[in-house]
XYZ file of C-alpha atoms in Angstrom:
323
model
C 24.698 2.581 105.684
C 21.055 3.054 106.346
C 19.710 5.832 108.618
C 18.267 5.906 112.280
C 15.096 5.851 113.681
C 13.739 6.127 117.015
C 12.044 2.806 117.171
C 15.078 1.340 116.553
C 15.146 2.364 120.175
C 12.880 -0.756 121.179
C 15.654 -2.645 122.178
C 15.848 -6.092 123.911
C 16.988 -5.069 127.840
C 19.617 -7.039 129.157
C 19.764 -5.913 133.396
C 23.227 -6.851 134.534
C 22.232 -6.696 137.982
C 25.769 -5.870 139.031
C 26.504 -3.332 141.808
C 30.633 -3.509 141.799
C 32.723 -5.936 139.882
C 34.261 -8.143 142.068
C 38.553 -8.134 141.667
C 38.240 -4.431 141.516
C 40.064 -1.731 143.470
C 37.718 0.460 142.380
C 34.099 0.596 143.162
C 31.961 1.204 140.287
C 28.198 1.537 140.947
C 25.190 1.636 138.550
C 23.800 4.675 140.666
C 27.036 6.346 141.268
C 25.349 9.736 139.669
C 21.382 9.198 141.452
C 21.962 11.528 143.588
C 24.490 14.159 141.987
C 23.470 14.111 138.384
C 19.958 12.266 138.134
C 19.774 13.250 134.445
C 23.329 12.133 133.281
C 21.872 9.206 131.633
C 19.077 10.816 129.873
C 21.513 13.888 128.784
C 24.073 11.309 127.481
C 21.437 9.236 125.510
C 19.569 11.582 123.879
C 22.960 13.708 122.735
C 24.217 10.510 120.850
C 20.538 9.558 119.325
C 20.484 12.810 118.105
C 24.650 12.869 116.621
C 23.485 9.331 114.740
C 20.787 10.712 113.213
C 22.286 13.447 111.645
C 25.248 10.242 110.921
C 24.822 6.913 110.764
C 28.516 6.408 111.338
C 28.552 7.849 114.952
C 27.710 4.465 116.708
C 30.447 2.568 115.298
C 33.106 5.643 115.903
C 31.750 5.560 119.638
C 31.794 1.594 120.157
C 35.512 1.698 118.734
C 35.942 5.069 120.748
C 35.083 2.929 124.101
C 37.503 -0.119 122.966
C 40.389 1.467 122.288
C 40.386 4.546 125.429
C 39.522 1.253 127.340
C 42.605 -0.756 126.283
C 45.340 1.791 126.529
C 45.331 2.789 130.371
C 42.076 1.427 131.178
C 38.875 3.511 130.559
C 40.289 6.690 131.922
C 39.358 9.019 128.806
C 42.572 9.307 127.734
C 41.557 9.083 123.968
C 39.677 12.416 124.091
C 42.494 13.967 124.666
C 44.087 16.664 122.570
C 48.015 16.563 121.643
C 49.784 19.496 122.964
C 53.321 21.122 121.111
C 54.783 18.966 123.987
C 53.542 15.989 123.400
C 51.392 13.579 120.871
C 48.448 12.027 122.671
C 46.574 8.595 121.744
C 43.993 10.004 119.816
C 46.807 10.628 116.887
C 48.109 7.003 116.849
C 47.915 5.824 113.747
C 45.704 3.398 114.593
C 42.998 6.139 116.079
C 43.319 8.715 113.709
C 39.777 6.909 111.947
C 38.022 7.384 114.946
C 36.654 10.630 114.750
C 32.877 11.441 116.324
C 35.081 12.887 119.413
C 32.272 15.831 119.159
C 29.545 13.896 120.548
C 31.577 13.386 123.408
C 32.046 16.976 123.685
C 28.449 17.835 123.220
C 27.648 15.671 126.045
C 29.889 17.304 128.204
C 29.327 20.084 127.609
C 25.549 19.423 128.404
C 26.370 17.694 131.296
C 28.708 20.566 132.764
C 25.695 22.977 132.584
C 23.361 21.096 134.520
C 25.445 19.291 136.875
C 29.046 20.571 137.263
C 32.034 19.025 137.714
C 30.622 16.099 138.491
C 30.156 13.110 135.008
C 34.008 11.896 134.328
C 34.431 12.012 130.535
C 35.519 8.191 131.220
C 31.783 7.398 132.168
C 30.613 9.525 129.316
C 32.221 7.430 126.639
C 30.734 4.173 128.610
C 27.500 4.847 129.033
C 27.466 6.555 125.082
C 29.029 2.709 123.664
C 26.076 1.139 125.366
C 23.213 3.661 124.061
C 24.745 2.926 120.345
C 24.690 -0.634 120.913
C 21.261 -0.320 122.222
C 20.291 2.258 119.869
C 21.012 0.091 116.900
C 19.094 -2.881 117.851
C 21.888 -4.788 120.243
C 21.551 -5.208 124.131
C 20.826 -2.992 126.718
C 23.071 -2.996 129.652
C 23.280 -1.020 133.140
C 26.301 0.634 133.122
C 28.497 0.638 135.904
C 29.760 4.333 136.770
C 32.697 6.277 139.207
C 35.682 6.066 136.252
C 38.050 9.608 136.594
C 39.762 10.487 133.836
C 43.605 10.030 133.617
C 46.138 13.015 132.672
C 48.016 11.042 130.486
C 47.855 10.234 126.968
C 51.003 8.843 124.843
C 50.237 8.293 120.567
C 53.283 5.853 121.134
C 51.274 3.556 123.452
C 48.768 2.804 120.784
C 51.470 0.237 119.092
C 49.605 -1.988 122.230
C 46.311 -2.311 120.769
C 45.149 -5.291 118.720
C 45.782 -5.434 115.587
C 43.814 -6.445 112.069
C 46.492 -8.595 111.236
C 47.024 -10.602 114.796
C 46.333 -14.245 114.816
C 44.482 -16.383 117.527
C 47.213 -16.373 120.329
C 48.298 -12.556 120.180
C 44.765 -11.522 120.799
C 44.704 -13.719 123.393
C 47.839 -12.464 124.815
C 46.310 -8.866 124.527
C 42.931 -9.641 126.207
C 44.791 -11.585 129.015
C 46.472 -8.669 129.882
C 43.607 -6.839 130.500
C 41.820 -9.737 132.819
C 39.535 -10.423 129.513
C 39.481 -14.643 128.354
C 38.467 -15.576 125.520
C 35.243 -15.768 125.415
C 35.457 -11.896 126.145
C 37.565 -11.385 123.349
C 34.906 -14.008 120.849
C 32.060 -11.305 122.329
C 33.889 -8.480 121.951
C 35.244 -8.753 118.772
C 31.478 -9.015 117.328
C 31.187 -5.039 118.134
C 32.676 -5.117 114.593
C 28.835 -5.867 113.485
C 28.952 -2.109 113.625
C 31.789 -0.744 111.275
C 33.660 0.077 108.246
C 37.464 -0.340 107.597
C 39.457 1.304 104.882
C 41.745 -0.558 102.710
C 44.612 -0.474 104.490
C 43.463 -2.937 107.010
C 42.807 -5.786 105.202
C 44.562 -5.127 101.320
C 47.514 -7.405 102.327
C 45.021 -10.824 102.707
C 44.177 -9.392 99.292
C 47.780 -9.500 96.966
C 50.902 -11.539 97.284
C 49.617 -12.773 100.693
C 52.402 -15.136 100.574
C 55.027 -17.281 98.560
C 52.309 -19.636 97.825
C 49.122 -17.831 97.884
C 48.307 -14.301 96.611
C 44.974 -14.548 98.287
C 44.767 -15.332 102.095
C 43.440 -18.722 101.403
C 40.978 -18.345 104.560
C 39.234 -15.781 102.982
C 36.067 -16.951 100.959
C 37.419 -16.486 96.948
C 34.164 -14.575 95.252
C 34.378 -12.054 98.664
C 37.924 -11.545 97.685
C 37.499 -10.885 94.394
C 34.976 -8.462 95.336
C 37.354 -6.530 97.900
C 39.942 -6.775 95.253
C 37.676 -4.474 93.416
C 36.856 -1.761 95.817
C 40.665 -1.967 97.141
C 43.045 -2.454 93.936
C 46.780 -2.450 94.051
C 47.973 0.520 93.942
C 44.973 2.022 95.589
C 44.314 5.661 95.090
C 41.253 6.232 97.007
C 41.512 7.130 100.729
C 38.264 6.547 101.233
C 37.717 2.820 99.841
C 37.089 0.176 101.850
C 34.277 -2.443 103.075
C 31.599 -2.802 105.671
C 32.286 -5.509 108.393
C 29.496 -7.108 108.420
C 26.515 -6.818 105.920
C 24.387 -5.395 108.436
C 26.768 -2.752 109.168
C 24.096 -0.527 110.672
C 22.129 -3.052 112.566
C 23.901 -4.876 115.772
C 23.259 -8.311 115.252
C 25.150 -11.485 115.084
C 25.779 -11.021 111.519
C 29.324 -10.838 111.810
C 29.637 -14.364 113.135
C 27.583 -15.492 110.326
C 30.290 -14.112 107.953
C 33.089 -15.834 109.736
C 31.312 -19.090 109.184
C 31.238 -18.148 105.432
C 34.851 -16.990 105.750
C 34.012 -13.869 104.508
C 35.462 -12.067 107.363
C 37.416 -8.721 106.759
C 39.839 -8.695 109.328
C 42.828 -11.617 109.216
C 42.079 -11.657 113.041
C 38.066 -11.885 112.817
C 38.670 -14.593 110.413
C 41.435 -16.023 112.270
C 38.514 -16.643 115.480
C 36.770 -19.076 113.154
C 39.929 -20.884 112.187
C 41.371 -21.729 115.993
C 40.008 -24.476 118.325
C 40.077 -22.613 121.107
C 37.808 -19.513 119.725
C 36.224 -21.474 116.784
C 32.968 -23.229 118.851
C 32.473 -19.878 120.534
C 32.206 -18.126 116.784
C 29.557 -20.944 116.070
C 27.602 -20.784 119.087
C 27.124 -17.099 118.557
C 26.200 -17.579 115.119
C 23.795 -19.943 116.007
C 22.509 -18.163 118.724
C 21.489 -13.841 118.612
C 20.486 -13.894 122.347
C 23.581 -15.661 123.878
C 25.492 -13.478 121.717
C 24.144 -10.157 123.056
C 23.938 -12.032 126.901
C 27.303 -12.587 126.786
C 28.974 -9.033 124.852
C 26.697 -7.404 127.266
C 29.207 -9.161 130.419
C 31.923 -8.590 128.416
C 31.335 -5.004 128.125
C 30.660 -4.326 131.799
C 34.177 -6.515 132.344
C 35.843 -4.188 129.540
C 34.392 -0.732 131.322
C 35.767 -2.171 134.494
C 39.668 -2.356 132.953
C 42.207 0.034 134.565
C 39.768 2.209 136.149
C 41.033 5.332 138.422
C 39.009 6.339 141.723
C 41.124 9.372 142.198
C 41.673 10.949 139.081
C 39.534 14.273 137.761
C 36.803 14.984 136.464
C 38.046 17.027 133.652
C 35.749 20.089 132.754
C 36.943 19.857 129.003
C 37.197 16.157 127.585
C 39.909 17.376 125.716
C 42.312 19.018 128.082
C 43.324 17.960 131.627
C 42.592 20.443 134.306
């Protein structure tokens, strides 16, 4: 994965003039920290410029970071925290224990509690860090909404709820629906995997005895498969192996939709998007189009940020312990 660079900084500013999101109980507000914490942008920003430089894997561990606090009891934080003899919190769920970069978080906060105390939610941290990594790496830029506390509860079992690699068209519909996200949210969202890596284990079954009649997941474009087949062989004894999602895996661009078209996606469920009628025109508009791509992730995101938010939780002093 190449490196960063500051002017990759120069980023194309989408202004979501939004205030509040309408449907909400709670009222999130772009200057929710003016007053209180004036620099709590700035602080946040320049902590995770600083983390990807030093690794180029930080924006995609933050973007997924964002995704998967957001869709397991809303964006309350409840991924950063730590599992106690007593109990086994989300952040060891299988399907988390990739994620990683939860020190950038802490940096921030840590930042953050020095020159402005008890005041930035750990919640708003991790939003306003997935849009400075999307911006950062050459996607949109987006006002952030702000006011998210951060929840005391975190469960590893609840993690079974998040979408899988493996779902087809209508369970990831299912799962977005539940979270007041249609599917054109979910076609948007789903292109944050422009940014990202996945290890074998996601994808190796679309790769051998995929089924009574095909040991390749006949979606899949045959040279690419042959080529994951490589890097992920049956039995596969590296941890490590795996593929980029998207060529540009460094770069947020629209990349990833390209690939779909190509059927060279990695996931069964990114490729599945390009096979379904209902998701299918959306996948080729955004191929077709880099600037109604980022337009419409950058909604998507502010409607994502906005999903099971508290008003009257903390504002935990430690991202990884409640108060």
């Amino acid at each position: 994965m190449a490196g960063f660079s500051p002017r990759k900084l120069s980023f194309s500013i989408i202004f979501l003039g939004l205030m509040t999101i309408l449907g909400s109980q709670a009222a999130l507000d772009v200057h929710y920290y003016d007053r209180t914490c004036p620099e709590a942008e700035k602080i946040i920003r320049y902590t995770v410029l600083n983390a990807s430089m030093h690794d180029a894997k930080v924006p995609a561990r933050i973007l997924r970071m964002f995704f998967h606090d957001c869709f397991i009891r809303g964006c309350d934080a409840s991924v950063l925290l730590d599992s106690t003899p007593q109990n086994q919190a989300e952040k060891d769920g299988p399907p988390n224990i990739s994620l990683r970069a939860f020190y950038v978080i802490d940096d921030a906060k840590t930042k953050l509690e020095s020159a402005c105390p008890k005041t930035v939610s750990c919640a708003d941290i991790v939003a306003v860090a997935a849009r400075d990594v999307v911006a950062m790496s050459g996607g949109p830029f987006w006002n952030v909404l702000k006011g998210r506390k951060d929840g005391r509860i975190s469960k590893a079992s609840e993690t079974i709820n998040l979408p899988a690699p493996t779902f087809n068209v209508s369970t990831l519909i299912q799962s977005f629906t539940k979270r007041g996200l249609g599917v054109k949210d979910l076609v948007a969202l789903s292109g944050g995997h422009t940014l990202g890596f996945s290890h074998c284990s996601s994808f190796q079954a679309r790769l051998h005895n995929f089924s009574s009649v095909h040991d390749i997941d006949p979606t899949m474009n045959p040279e690419f498969a042959e080529t994951l087949k490589k890097k992920c062989p049956k039995p596969n004894k590296n941890g490590n192996a795996g593929q980029f999602l998207d060529s540009t895996a460094s770069t947020f661009d629209n990349n990833y939709y390209k690939q779909l078209l190509a059927g060279k996606g990695v996931f069964g469920s990114d490729q599945a998007l390009y096979g379904d009628y209902r998701t299918k025109w959306i996948v080729e508009s955004f191929a077709n189009d880099q600037s109604l791509f980022f337009k419409e992730f950058a909604t998507s995101m502010v409607k994502l940020g906005n999903v099971g938010v508290m008003e009257k939780g903390e504002v935990r002093l430690n991202c990884r312990v409640v108060n």
